[in-house]
């Protein structure tokens, strides 16, 4: 970035630096700083004389135009993630959930064969099994996870082990298919597993299984349970299926495809910053420990999952405020089924 002072004429030094840079102009972005108002912006034509292309106006003091320049920078990087993905390796879907919810039954149904032992006794599946599967013409790797490996002693341990298993398999998952036994409703353990899924960065589809075996009254009760206990993952699509009969299973493919697209989506830096500026002006972050935090700018640093870094000055951004920003982002963009990582990074105050 070759920074020049828009309020001054081209200096001898500017001209000398420009001459050096003209040997590789494609690697230079000419940035005109101190463009604090419109009339300065209209007066930039003279800087074309540097021979480095268009001067990009910013005001570093006011944070204006900085995001657009960041976009220019980012656009010149090779897109590593997309290149990684050129190998076309199938995406991984991990079936997770408590013992006996029907994970192996779902895997068998999707495979169209009885690959995995299914039984009414919890803890049947002992090791994670992965199998290639095609859903709606798209290849995936499907992982059936073990509920519990070793039969543990009592309640707490059972929960501990199945969560540990889920954690392991989530590490490699693009999308987690979280199975719930609709007959039993959402339990505390389901909540713990959902937390792990959301934290893992995998996409999430919530599946209420055994929908064939449940009557109207129970359905209502189960739906209420989802609303009450899964509020923190209310961004995940919820499917009601029967892994046993295959009823409504055709909804799975489209849901997974949507989640994969959303999890790979990218918000342009300029747009992101315009939105965040508007939101924070309407609802400034609250004062914490006597200081009011201010978001200077934001950039989406990565996808899968979408990861956004907020550069903050002044005080510290609280969890509530991060959730506020996340909710606005979800209203504005389709992130259904995808977690969003918001990372607040404090900038040191300028020395006086
Ligand atoms: N009615 C009904 N029963 C189901 C359905 N899916 C699974 N089941 C039954 O639930 C029991 C457990 O199914 P599994 O597929 O072994 O469950 P799992 O989650 O793999 O269990 P573990 O491997 O032990 O963790 C079996 O008796 C299945 O027949 C369903 O959609 N409807
Ligand atoms: Mg099983």
Coordinates of C-alpha atoms and ligand atoms in Angstrom, one line a residue:
X1 CA 0.0 0.0 0.0
X2 CA 1.6 3.2 -1.1
X3 CA 0.1 5.9 1.1
X4 CA 0.1 9.5 0.0
X5 CA -1.3 12.7 1.6
X6 CA -4.4 13.8 -0.4
X7 CA -4.2 17.2 1.2
X8 CA -0.7 17.9 -0.1
X9 CA 0.9 18.0 -3.5
X10 CA 3.0 15.2 -4.8
X11 CA 6.3 15.6 -3.0
X12 CA 9.8 14.8 -4.3
X13 CA 9.9 11.7 -2.1
X14 CA 6.4 10.6 -3.3
X15 CA 7.7 10.8 -6.9
X16 CA 10.9 8.9 -6.0
X17 CA 9.0 6.1 -4.3
X18 CA 6.5 5.9 -7.2
X19 CA 9.3 5.5 -9.6
X20 CA 10.6 2.5 -7.7
X21 CA 7.1 1.0 -7.5
X22 CA 6.4 1.4 -11.2
X23 CA 8.5 -1.6 -11.9
X24 CA 5.8 -3.8 -10.5
X25 CA 2.6 -1.7 -10.5
X26 CA 0.4 -4.8 -10.3
X27 CA 1.6 -5.2 -6.7
X28 CA 0.8 -1.7 -5.6
X29 CA -2.4 -0.2 -4.3
X30 CA -2.2 3.6 -4.3
X31 CA -4.0 4.9 -1.2
X32 CA -4.8 8.6 -0.8
X33 CA -5.2 9.4 2.9
X34 CA -6.7 12.4 4.7
X35 CA -9.7 12.4 2.4
X36 CA -11.9 13.8 5.1
X37 CA -14.6 15.4 3.0
X38 CA -16.2 15.4 -0.5
X39 CA -14.2 18.3 -1.9
X40 CA -10.9 16.5 -1.2
X41 CA -12.3 13.4 -2.8
X42 CA -13.1 15.2 -6.0
X43 CA -9.6 16.5 -6.2
X44 CA -7.6 13.3 -6.5
X45 CA -7.1 13.3 -10.3
X46 CA -3.6 14.7 -10.0
X47 CA -2.3 11.6 -8.3
X48 CA -2.8 9.6 -11.5
X49 CA 0.4 11.2 -12.6
X50 CA 2.3 8.9 -10.2
X51 CA 1.6 6.2 -12.8
X52 CA 0.3 3.7 -10.3
X53 CA -3.3 3.6 -11.4
X54 CA -6.3 4.9 -9.5
X55 CA -5.8 6.5 -6.1
X56 CA -8.1 5.0 -3.5
X57 CA -9.5 7.6 -1.1
X58 CA -9.5 6.9 2.6
X59 CA -9.7 8.8 5.8
X60 CA -7.7 6.9 8.4
X61 CA -8.8 9.1 11.2
X62 CA -12.5 8.6 10.4
X63 CA -12.2 5.0 9.2
X64 CA -13.8 5.9 5.9
X65 CA -12.8 3.9 2.9
X66 CA -10.5 1.6 4.8
X67 CA -12.7 -1.4 4.5
X68 CA -12.8 -1.0 0.7
X69 CA -9.1 -0.9 0.5
X70 CA -9.0 -4.0 2.7
X71 CA -11.2 -5.7 0.2
X72 CA -8.8 -4.8 -2.7
X73 CA -6.0 -6.3 -0.7
X74 CA -7.9 -9.5 0.1
X75 CA -9.1 -9.9 -3.5
X76 CA -5.5 -10.0 -4.6
X77 CA -4.7 -13.0 -2.4
X78 CA -5.1 -16.4 -4.0
X79 CA -8.2 -18.0 -2.6
X80 CA -6.5 -20.8 -0.6
X81 CA -9.7 -22.4 0.6
X82 CA -11.2 -22.7 -2.8
X83 CA -8.0 -24.2 -4.1
X84 CA -8.1 -26.7 -1.3
X85 CA -11.5 -27.7 -2.3
X86 CA -10.6 -28.4 -5.9
X87 CA -9.8 -31.9 -4.8
X88 CA -13.5 -32.6 -4.8
X89 CA -13.2 -34.9 -1.9
X90 CA -16.7 -35.6 -0.5
X91 CA -17.9 -33.6 2.4
X92 CA -18.2 -35.3 5.8
X93 CA -21.5 -35.7 7.5
X94 CA -21.3 -36.9 11.1
X95 CA -24.4 -38.5 12.7
X96 CA -24.2 -37.7 16.4
X97 CA -26.6 -38.1 19.3
X98 CA -27.3 -40.0 22.5
X99 CA -27.3 -43.8 22.5
X100 CA -30.3 -45.4 20.9
X101 CA -31.7 -42.4 19.1
X102 CA -31.4 -44.2 15.7
X103 CA -28.0 -43.1 14.4
X104 CA -27.1 -46.5 12.9
X105 CA -30.6 -46.9 11.5
X106 CA -30.2 -43.6 9.7
X107 CA -26.9 -44.6 8.3
X108 CA -28.3 -47.9 7.1
X109 CA -31.3 -46.3 5.5
X110 CA -29.1 -43.8 3.6
X111 CA -26.8 -46.5 2.4
X112 CA -29.7 -48.7 1.4
X113 CA -28.2 -51.7 3.2
X114 CA -27.8 -53.0 6.7
X115 CA -24.2 -52.0 7.2
X116 CA -24.3 -51.4 10.9
X117 CA -25.9 -53.3 13.7
X118 CA -29.0 -51.7 15.0
X119 CA -30.4 -52.7 18.4
X120 CA -32.7 -51.4 21.1
X121 CA -29.9 -51.5 23.5
X122 CA -28.0 -48.3 23.9
X123 CA -24.3 -48.4 23.2
X124 CA -24.6 -50.9 20.3
X125 CA -22.2 -49.1 18.0
X126 CA -18.7 -49.3 19.4
X127 CA -16.4 -47.6 16.9
X128 CA -17.1 -44.8 14.5
X129 CA -17.9 -46.2 11.1
X130 CA -17.6 -44.1 7.9
X131 CA -19.1 -45.0 4.6
X132 CA -19.4 -43.3 1.3
X133 CA -23.0 -42.4 0.5
X134 CA -24.8 -40.5 -2.3
X135 CA -27.7 -38.2 -1.4
X136 CA -29.5 -36.5 -4.2
X137 CA -26.6 -37.3 -6.6
X138 CA -24.0 -35.8 -4.3
X139 CA -21.3 -37.9 -2.7
X140 CA -20.6 -37.6 1.0
X141 CA -18.7 -39.5 3.7
X142 CA -21.1 -40.4 6.4
X143 CA -19.9 -41.1 9.9
X144 CA -22.0 -43.1 12.3
X145 CA -20.7 -42.4 15.8
X146 CA -20.7 -44.7 18.8
X147 CA -22.9 -43.6 21.6
X148 CA -20.6 -44.9 24.3
X149 CA -17.5 -47.1 23.9
X150 CA -17.1 -48.7 27.3
X151 CA -20.2 -49.2 29.3
X152 CA -19.6 -46.7 32.0
X153 CA -20.9 -46.9 35.6
X154 CA -23.7 -44.4 36.0
X155 CA -25.4 -41.3 34.5
X156 CA -22.6 -38.7 34.6
X157 CA -20.1 -41.0 33.0
X158 CA -22.4 -42.1 30.2
X159 CA -22.9 -38.4 29.4
X160 CA -19.2 -37.7 29.6
X161 CA -18.2 -40.5 27.2
X162 CA -20.8 -39.8 24.5
X163 CA -19.9 -36.1 24.5
X164 CA -16.2 -37.1 24.2
X165 CA -17.0 -39.2 21.2
X166 CA -19.1 -36.5 19.6
X167 CA -16.2 -34.1 20.0
X168 CA -13.8 -36.4 18.3
X169 CA -15.9 -37.0 15.3
X170 CA -17.0 -33.3 15.0
X171 CA -13.4 -32.3 14.4
X172 CA -13.6 -33.7 10.9
X173 CA -17.2 -33.0 10.2
X174 CA -18.5 -30.5 7.6
X175 CA -22.0 -30.9 8.9
X176 CA -23.3 -32.6 12.0
X177 CA -26.6 -34.4 11.9
X178 CA -27.8 -34.2 15.4
X179 CA -30.3 -36.9 16.1
X180 CA -32.9 -36.5 18.8
X181 CA -35.3 -39.2 19.9
X182 CA -38.6 -37.5 19.4
X183 CA -40.3 -39.9 21.8
X184 CA -38.0 -38.8 24.6
X185 CA -37.8 -35.1 23.7
X186 CA -34.8 -32.9 24.1
X187 CA -32.8 -33.8 27.1
X188 CA -30.0 -32.1 29.0
X189 CA -27.5 -34.5 27.2
X190 CA -28.8 -33.4 23.8
X191 CA -28.2 -29.9 24.8
X192 CA -24.6 -30.7 25.7
X193 CA -24.0 -32.4 22.4
X194 CA -25.6 -29.5 20.5
X195 CA -23.2 -27.1 22.4
X196 CA -20.3 -29.2 21.2
X197 CA -21.6 -29.2 17.6
X198 CA -22.0 -25.4 17.6
X199 CA -18.6 -24.8 19.1
X200 CA -16.9 -27.3 16.7
X201 CA -17.6 -25.0 13.7
X202 CA -19.4 -27.7 11.8
X203 CA -22.7 -27.0 10.2
X204 CA -25.7 -28.3 12.1
X205 CA -29.0 -30.0 11.2
X206 CA -31.2 -31.0 14.0
X207 CA -33.2 -34.2 13.3
X208 CA -36.2 -35.3 15.3
X209 CA -36.2 -39.0 14.7
X210 CA -38.8 -41.7 15.3
X211 CA -41.4 -39.3 14.1
X212 CA -43.4 -42.3 12.9
X213 CA -43.9 -43.5 16.4
X214 CA -45.2 -40.4 18.1
X215 CA -48.8 -39.1 18.4
X216 CA -50.1 -35.6 17.9
X217 CA -50.0 -34.6 21.5
X218 CA -46.4 -35.9 22.0
X219 CA -45.4 -34.1 18.8
X220 CA -46.4 -30.8 20.4
X221 CA -44.6 -31.6 23.5
X222 CA -41.4 -32.4 21.6
X223 CA -41.7 -29.3 19.5
X224 CA -42.0 -27.2 22.7
X225 CA -38.9 -28.9 24.1
X226 CA -36.9 -28.0 21.0
X227 CA -38.0 -24.3 21.2
X228 CA -37.2 -24.2 25.0
X229 CA -33.9 -26.1 25.1
X230 CA -32.4 -25.5 21.7
X231 CA -32.8 -21.7 21.6
X232 CA -29.1 -21.3 21.4
X233 CA -28.9 -23.2 18.1
X234 CA -32.2 -21.8 16.7
X235 CA -30.2 -21.1 13.5
X236 CA -30.1 -24.8 12.7
X237 CA -32.8 -26.3 10.5
X238 CA -35.0 -28.9 12.2
X239 CA -36.2 -32.0 10.3
X240 CA -38.8 -34.5 11.5
X241 CA -38.1 -37.9 10.1
X242 CA -38.2 -41.6 10.5
X243 CA -34.9 -43.3 10.0
X244 CA -36.7 -46.6 10.3
X245 CA -39.4 -46.1 7.6
X246 CA -37.5 -43.5 5.6
X247 CA -40.5 -41.1 5.9
X248 CA -39.6 -37.5 5.1
X249 CA -35.9 -38.5 4.7
X250 CA -35.9 -36.8 1.3
X251 CA -35.6 -33.5 3.1
X252 CA -32.2 -34.3 4.4
X253 CA -30.3 -33.8 1.1
X254 CA -31.5 -30.2 0.4
X255 CA -31.0 -29.2 4.0
X256 CA -27.4 -30.4 4.0
X257 CA -26.7 -28.7 0.7
X258 CA -28.1 -25.3 2.0
X259 CA -26.0 -25.6 5.1
X260 CA -22.8 -26.3 3.2
X261 CA -23.4 -23.2 0.9
X262 CA -24.2 -21.0 3.9
X263 CA -21.1 -22.2 5.8
X264 CA -18.9 -21.3 2.9
X265 CA -20.4 -17.8 2.2
X266 CA -18.4 -14.6 2.5
X267 CA -19.5 -11.1 3.2
X268 CA -17.6 -8.4 1.3
X269 CA -15.6 -6.2 3.7
X270 CA -17.1 -2.9 2.5
X271 CA -20.7 -4.1 3.0
X272 CA -19.8 -5.7 6.4
X273 CA -18.4 -2.4 7.7
X274 CA -21.3 -0.3 6.4
X275 CA -23.8 -2.6 8.1
X276 CA -21.8 -2.8 11.4
X277 CA -21.4 1.0 11.4
X278 CA -25.2 1.4 11.0
X279 CA -26.0 -1.2 13.7
X280 CA -23.6 0.2 16.2
X281 CA -24.8 3.7 15.6
X282 CA -28.4 2.6 16.3
X283 CA -27.3 0.5 19.3
X284 CA -23.9 1.5 20.7
X285 CA -22.1 -1.1 22.7
X286 CA -22.7 -0.6 26.4
X287 CA -20.1 0.9 28.7
X288 CA -18.1 -1.7 30.5
X289 CA -15.8 -1.0 33.4
X290 CA -16.2 2.7 32.7
X291 CA -15.2 2.5 29.0
X292 CA -17.3 2.3 25.9
X293 CA -15.9 -0.1 23.2
X294 CA -16.1 0.9 19.6
X295 CA -15.8 -1.3 16.6
X296 CA -13.3 0.3 14.3
X297 CA -13.7 -2.2 11.5
X298 CA -14.5 -5.7 10.7
X299 CA -13.3 -8.2 8.2
X300 CA -14.4 -11.8 7.4
X301 CA -11.1 -13.6 7.9
X302 CA -12.3 -17.0 6.8
X303 CA -15.1 -19.4 5.9
X304 CA -16.2 -22.9 6.9
X305 CA -17.2 -21.6 9.4
X306 CA -17.6 -17.9 8.6
X307 CA -15.1 -16.2 10.9
X308 CA -15.3 -12.4 11.4
X309 CA -12.8 -10.4 13.3
X310 CA -13.9 -7.1 14.9
X311 CA -11.2 -4.6 15.7
X312 CA -12.2 -2.8 18.8
X313 CA -10.9 0.2 20.6
X314 CA -11.8 1.7 24.0
X315 CA -13.5 -0.9 26.3
X316 CA -14.2 -4.6 25.9
X317 CA -17.1 -6.0 23.8
X318 CA -19.3 -8.2 25.9
X319 CA -20.8 -11.5 25.0
X320 CA -24.3 -9.9 24.7
X321 CA -23.1 -7.4 22.2
X322 CA -21.4 -10.1 20.1
X323 CA -24.7 -11.9 20.1
X324 CA -26.4 -8.7 19.0
X325 CA -24.1 -8.4 16.1
X326 CA -24.5 -12.1 15.2
X327 CA -28.3 -11.8 15.3
X328 CA -28.2 -8.8 13.0
X329 CA -25.9 -10.7 10.6
X330 CA -28.3 -13.7 10.6
X331 CA -31.2 -11.4 9.8
X332 CA -29.3 -9.8 6.9
X333 CA -27.6 -12.9 5.4
X334 CA -28.6 -16.5 5.1
X335 CA -26.5 -18.4 7.6
X336 CA -29.1 -21.1 8.3
X337 CA -27.3 -24.1 9.7
X338 CA -23.9 -22.5 9.9
X339 CA -22.2 -21.3 13.1
X340 CA -20.7 -17.8 12.9
X341 CA -17.4 -17.1 14.8
X342 CA -17.1 -13.5 16.0
X343 CA -13.7 -12.6 17.3
X344 CA -13.2 -9.3 19.1
X345 CA -9.6 -8.1 18.9
X346 CA -8.6 -5.1 21.1
X347 CA -6.4 -2.5 19.5
X348 CA -4.0 -0.6 21.7
X349 CA -4.9 3.0 22.1
X350 CA -2.8 5.4 20.1
X351 CA 0.1 6.8 22.1
X352 CA -0.3 10.5 22.7
Ligands
LIG1 N1 -40.0 -46.2 15.6 C1 -38.8 -45.9 15.3 N2 -37.7 -46.6 15.8 C2 -36.5 -46.3 15.4 C3 -36.3 -45.3 14.4 N3 -34.9 -45.2 14.2 C4 -34.4 -46.1 15.1 N4 -35.3 -46.8 15.8 C5 -35.1 -47.9 16.8 O1 -34.3 -47.4 17.8 C6 -33.4 -48.4 18.3 C7 -31.9 -47.9 18.3 O2 -31.5 -47.7 17.0 P1 -30.0 -47.6 16.6 O3 -30.0 -47.2 15.1 O4 -29.3 -48.8 17.0 O5 -29.6 -46.4 17.5 P2 -28.1 -45.7 17.7 O6 -28.2 -44.3 17.9 O7 -27.2 -46.2 16.6 O8 -27.6 -46.4 19.0 P3 -26.2 -46.6 19.6 O9 -25.3 -47.1 18.5 O10 -26.4 -47.7 20.6 O11 -25.7 -45.3 20.2 C8 -33.6 -49.6 17.4 O12 -34.5 -50.5 18.1 C9 -34.2 -49.0 16.2 O13 -35.1 -49.9 15.5 C10 -37.4 -44.6 13.9 O14 -37.3 -43.7 13.0 N5 -38.6 -45.0 14.3
LIG2 MG1 -25.5 -47.3 16.6

